[in-house]
Amino acid sequence: MVRRLRGTRYLPAGAAGERRKGNFVFRAIADVLRQIGGAIATVVTLPFRALARLFGGASSSTRSRRA
C-alpha cells in the first residue's frame, strides 16, 4: 500500500506510520524528562524560598518607617 502525502510525493504506508510513531515516542520521552526536571527544580528551590521568606520578613520588620 502506498500513501500520498503532499502533491506528488509518495511514501510506503509503513514508513509514514513509523515516522509519526517515532515523533510521538520522542515527544513522550521529552514530556517525562520535563516533568522530572520540574519536580527536581521544585525540591531544590524549596529551601531557598523558605530562607528568602524568613529573611525577607525579618528585614522588613527592622526597617523604620518615616512619615
Short mmCIF file of N, CA, C and O in Angstrom, two decimals:
data_model
loop_
_atom_site.label_atom_id
_atom_site.label_comp_id
_atom_site.label_asym_id
_atom_site.label_seq_id
_atom_site.Cartn_x
_atom_site.Cartn_y
_atom_site.Cartn_z
N MET A 1 0.84 -1.18 0.00
CA MET A 1 0.00 0.00 0.00
C MET A 1 0.89 1.24 0.00
O MET A 1 1.86 1.32 0.72
N VAL A 2 0.51 2.23 -0.81
CA VAL A 2 1.27 3.46 -0.92
C VAL A 2 0.39 4.61 -0.47
O VAL A 2 -0.78 4.69 -0.84
N ARG A 3 0.93 5.49 0.36
CA ARG A 3 0.19 6.67 0.82
C ARG A 3 0.68 7.91 0.13
O ARG A 3 1.88 8.11 -0.02
N ARG A 4 -0.25 8.76 -0.21
CA ARG A 4 0.10 10.03 -0.83
C ARG A 4 0.19 11.08 0.27
O ARG A 4 -0.73 11.23 1.06
N LEU A 5 1.31 11.79 0.34
CA LEU A 5 1.46 12.80 1.38
C LEU A 5 1.12 14.18 0.85
O LEU A 5 0.02 14.66 1.04
N ARG A 6 2.05 14.84 0.20
CA ARG A 6 1.78 16.17 -0.34
C ARG A 6 2.11 16.18 -1.82
O ARG A 6 3.19 15.78 -2.22
N GLY A 7 1.20 16.70 -2.59
CA GLY A 7 1.46 16.84 -4.01
C GLY A 7 1.80 15.52 -4.66
O GLY A 7 1.00 14.59 -4.67
N THR A 8 3.01 15.41 -5.17
CA THR A 8 3.40 14.22 -5.92
C THR A 8 4.31 13.30 -5.12
O THR A 8 4.83 12.33 -5.67
N ARG A 9 4.54 13.60 -3.84
CA ARG A 9 5.42 12.74 -3.04
C ARG A 9 4.67 11.52 -2.56
O ARG A 9 3.57 11.62 -2.04
N TYR A 10 5.30 10.36 -2.70
CA TYR A 10 4.70 9.11 -2.26
C TYR A 10 5.66 8.40 -1.33
O TYR A 10 6.86 8.38 -1.55
N LEU A 11 5.12 7.84 -0.27
CA LEU A 11 5.91 7.03 0.64
C LEU A 11 5.13 5.77 0.96
O LEU A 11 3.90 5.79 0.99
N PRO A 12 5.83 4.66 1.22
CA PRO A 12 5.12 3.47 1.67
C PRO A 12 4.39 3.75 2.99
O PRO A 12 4.85 4.55 3.80
N ALA A 13 3.25 3.10 3.20
CA ALA A 13 2.44 3.35 4.39
C ALA A 13 3.21 3.06 5.66
O ALA A 13 3.09 3.78 6.64
N GLY A 14 4.02 2.02 5.65
CA GLY A 14 4.78 1.68 6.85
C GLY A 14 5.77 2.76 7.23
O GLY A 14 5.94 3.09 8.38
N ALA A 15 6.42 3.36 6.25
CA ALA A 15 7.42 4.39 6.53
C ALA A 15 6.77 5.63 7.14
O ALA A 15 7.29 6.22 8.07
N ALA A 16 5.61 6.02 6.62
CA ALA A 16 4.93 7.20 7.15
C ALA A 16 4.48 6.95 8.58
O ALA A 16 4.61 7.80 9.45
N GLY A 17 3.94 5.75 8.85
CA GLY A 17 3.50 5.42 10.20
C GLY A 17 4.64 5.37 11.18
O GLY A 17 4.53 5.80 12.31
N GLU A 18 5.79 4.84 10.74
CA GLU A 18 6.94 4.76 11.63
C GLU A 18 7.47 6.14 11.97
O GLU A 18 7.89 6.40 13.08
N ARG A 19 7.46 7.03 11.02
CA ARG A 19 7.93 8.39 11.29
C ARG A 19 7.04 9.06 12.34
O ARG A 19 7.52 9.67 13.26
N ARG A 20 5.75 8.94 12.16
CA ARG A 20 4.83 9.55 13.12
C ARG A 20 4.98 8.92 14.50
O ARG A 20 4.99 9.60 15.50
N LYS A 21 5.10 7.62 14.52
CA LYS A 21 5.23 6.91 15.79
C LYS A 21 6.52 7.33 16.50
O LYS A 21 6.54 7.54 17.70
N GLY A 22 7.60 7.48 15.74
CA GLY A 22 8.86 7.92 16.31
C GLY A 22 8.76 9.30 16.91
O GLY A 22 9.30 9.57 17.98
N ASN A 23 8.06 10.20 16.24
CA ASN A 23 7.89 11.55 16.78
C ASN A 23 7.13 11.51 18.09
O ASN A 23 7.46 12.23 19.03
N PHE A 24 6.09 10.69 18.17
CA PHE A 24 5.32 10.60 19.40
C PHE A 24 6.15 10.02 20.54
O PHE A 24 6.03 10.45 21.68
N VAL A 25 7.00 9.05 20.21
CA VAL A 25 7.85 8.45 21.24
C VAL A 25 8.81 9.50 21.78
O VAL A 25 8.98 9.64 23.01
N PHE A 26 9.45 10.26 20.89
CA PHE A 26 10.38 11.29 21.35
C PHE A 26 9.67 12.38 22.15
O PHE A 26 10.18 12.88 23.15
N ARG A 27 8.47 12.74 21.72
CA ARG A 27 7.71 13.75 22.47
C ARG A 27 7.32 13.23 23.85
O ARG A 27 7.37 13.97 24.83
N ALA A 28 6.96 11.96 23.93
CA ALA A 28 6.59 11.37 25.23
C ALA A 28 7.80 11.34 26.16
O ALA A 28 7.69 11.68 27.34
N ILE A 29 8.95 10.97 25.62
CA ILE A 29 10.18 10.96 26.44
C ILE A 29 10.52 12.36 26.89
O ILE A 29 10.87 12.58 28.05
N ALA A 30 10.39 13.33 25.99
CA ALA A 30 10.68 14.72 26.35
C ALA A 30 9.74 15.22 27.44
O ALA A 30 10.15 15.93 28.36
N ASP A 31 8.46 14.85 27.35
CA ASP A 31 7.49 15.26 28.37
C ASP A 31 7.83 14.67 29.73
O ASP A 31 7.75 15.36 30.75
N VAL A 32 8.22 13.41 29.75
CA VAL A 32 8.59 12.77 31.02
C VAL A 32 9.82 13.45 31.62
O VAL A 32 9.85 13.74 32.81
N LEU A 33 10.82 13.70 30.77
CA LEU A 33 12.03 14.37 31.28
C LEU A 33 11.72 15.77 31.78
O LEU A 33 12.28 16.22 32.79
N ARG A 34 10.82 16.46 31.10
CA ARG A 34 10.42 17.80 31.53
C ARG A 34 9.75 17.76 32.91
O ARG A 34 10.00 18.59 33.77
N GLN A 35 8.88 16.78 33.11
CA GLN A 35 8.20 16.64 34.39
C GLN A 35 9.18 16.30 35.50
O GLN A 35 9.09 16.84 36.61
N ILE A 36 10.12 15.41 35.22
CA ILE A 36 11.12 15.05 36.23
C ILE A 36 11.97 16.26 36.56
O ILE A 36 12.26 16.53 37.73
N GLY A 37 12.38 17.01 35.55
CA GLY A 37 13.18 18.22 35.79
C GLY A 37 12.42 19.25 36.60
O GLY A 37 12.99 19.90 37.48
N GLY A 38 11.13 19.39 36.32
CA GLY A 38 10.33 20.34 37.09
C GLY A 38 10.21 19.94 38.55
O GLY A 38 10.28 20.78 39.45
N ALA A 39 10.05 18.64 38.79
CA ALA A 39 9.96 18.15 40.17
C ALA A 39 11.28 18.36 40.91
O ALA A 39 11.29 18.80 42.07
N ILE A 40 12.38 18.08 40.24
CA ILE A 40 13.69 18.29 40.87
C ILE A 40 13.92 19.77 41.16
O ILE A 40 14.39 20.14 42.24
N ALA A 41 13.55 20.63 40.23
CA ALA A 41 13.72 22.07 40.43
C ALA A 41 12.89 22.56 41.61
O ALA A 41 13.35 23.39 42.40
N THR A 42 11.68 22.04 41.74
CA THR A 42 10.83 22.43 42.87
C THR A 42 11.46 22.02 44.19
O THR A 42 11.52 22.81 45.14
N VAL A 43 11.94 20.79 44.26
CA VAL A 43 12.54 20.29 45.50
C VAL A 43 13.79 21.07 45.84
O VAL A 43 14.04 21.41 47.01
N VAL A 44 14.61 21.39 44.85
CA VAL A 44 15.86 22.11 45.09
C VAL A 44 15.59 23.54 45.53
O VAL A 44 16.28 24.06 46.41
N THR A 45 14.60 24.19 44.97
CA THR A 45 14.36 25.60 45.29
C THR A 45 13.56 25.82 46.56
O THR A 45 13.54 26.94 47.08
N LEU A 46 12.91 24.79 47.10
CA LEU A 46 12.09 24.98 48.30
C LEU A 46 12.88 25.54 49.48
O LEU A 46 12.41 26.51 50.12
N PRO A 47 14.05 25.02 49.83
CA PRO A 47 14.78 25.60 50.97
C PRO A 47 15.17 27.05 50.74
O PRO A 47 15.11 27.87 51.66
N PHE A 48 15.52 27.39 49.51
CA PHE A 48 15.91 28.78 49.22
C PHE A 48 14.70 29.71 49.31
O PHE A 48 14.82 30.84 49.78
N ARG A 49 13.55 29.23 48.89
CA ARG A 49 12.34 30.05 49.03
C ARG A 49 12.01 30.27 50.51
O ARG A 49 11.60 31.36 50.90
N ALA A 50 12.17 29.21 51.31
CA ALA A 50 11.89 29.34 52.74
C ALA A 50 12.85 30.35 53.38
O ALA A 50 12.43 31.18 54.19
N LEU A 51 14.13 30.27 53.02
CA LEU A 51 15.09 31.23 53.57
C LEU A 51 14.78 32.65 53.11
O LEU A 51 14.90 33.60 53.90
N ALA A 52 14.39 32.81 51.88
CA ALA A 52 14.06 34.14 51.37
C ALA A 52 12.86 34.71 52.12
O ALA A 52 12.84 35.90 52.47
N ARG A 53 11.87 33.90 52.41
CA ARG A 53 10.72 34.37 53.19
C ARG A 53 11.13 34.74 54.60
O ARG A 53 10.71 35.76 55.14
N LEU A 54 11.96 33.89 55.18
CA LEU A 54 12.40 34.12 56.55
C LEU A 54 13.17 35.44 56.65
O LEU A 54 12.86 36.29 57.48
N PHE A 55 14.17 35.60 55.80
CA PHE A 55 14.98 36.82 55.88
C PHE A 55 14.28 38.01 55.29
O PHE A 55 14.49 39.14 55.72
N GLY A 56 13.40 37.81 54.33
CA GLY A 56 12.63 38.92 53.77
C GLY A 56 11.69 39.50 54.81
O GLY A 56 11.56 40.71 54.95
N GLY A 57 11.05 38.64 55.60
CA GLY A 57 10.15 39.11 56.65
C GLY A 57 10.90 39.77 57.78
O GLY A 57 10.47 40.78 58.32
N ALA A 58 12.09 39.23 58.12
CA ALA A 58 12.87 39.81 59.21
C ALA A 58 13.42 41.17 58.82
O ALA A 58 13.42 42.10 59.62
N SER A 59 13.87 41.32 57.59
CA SER A 59 14.46 42.59 57.19
C SER A 59 13.40 43.67 57.06
O SER A 59 13.64 44.83 57.36
N SER A 60 12.18 43.30 56.64
CA SER A 60 11.15 44.32 56.51
C SER A 60 10.64 44.78 57.87
O SER A 60 10.21 45.91 58.02
N SER A 61 10.76 43.94 58.90
CA SER A 61 10.27 44.34 60.22
C SER A 61 11.28 45.25 60.92
O SER A 61 10.92 45.98 61.84
N THR A 62 12.54 45.21 60.51
CA THR A 62 13.55 46.08 61.16
C THR A 62 13.65 47.44 60.52
O THR A 62 14.30 48.32 61.06
N ARG A 63 13.02 47.64 59.40
CA ARG A 63 13.08 48.93 58.75
C ARG A 63 12.21 49.93 59.53
O ARG A 63 11.12 49.60 59.97
N SER A 64 12.71 51.11 59.64
CA SER A 64 11.90 52.14 60.33
C SER A 64 11.09 52.90 59.30
O SER A 64 11.58 53.22 58.23
N ARG A 65 9.86 53.18 59.67
CA ARG A 65 9.01 53.92 58.76
C ARG A 65 9.04 55.39 59.16
O ARG A 65 8.75 55.75 60.28
N ARG A 66 9.41 56.20 58.21
CA ARG A 66 9.43 57.64 58.47
C ARG A 66 8.31 58.29 57.68
O ARG A 66 8.26 58.19 56.47
N ALA A 67 7.45 58.98 58.39
CA ALA A 67 6.31 59.59 57.71
C ALA A 67 6.53 61.06 57.49
O ALA A 67 7.30 61.73 58.08
#
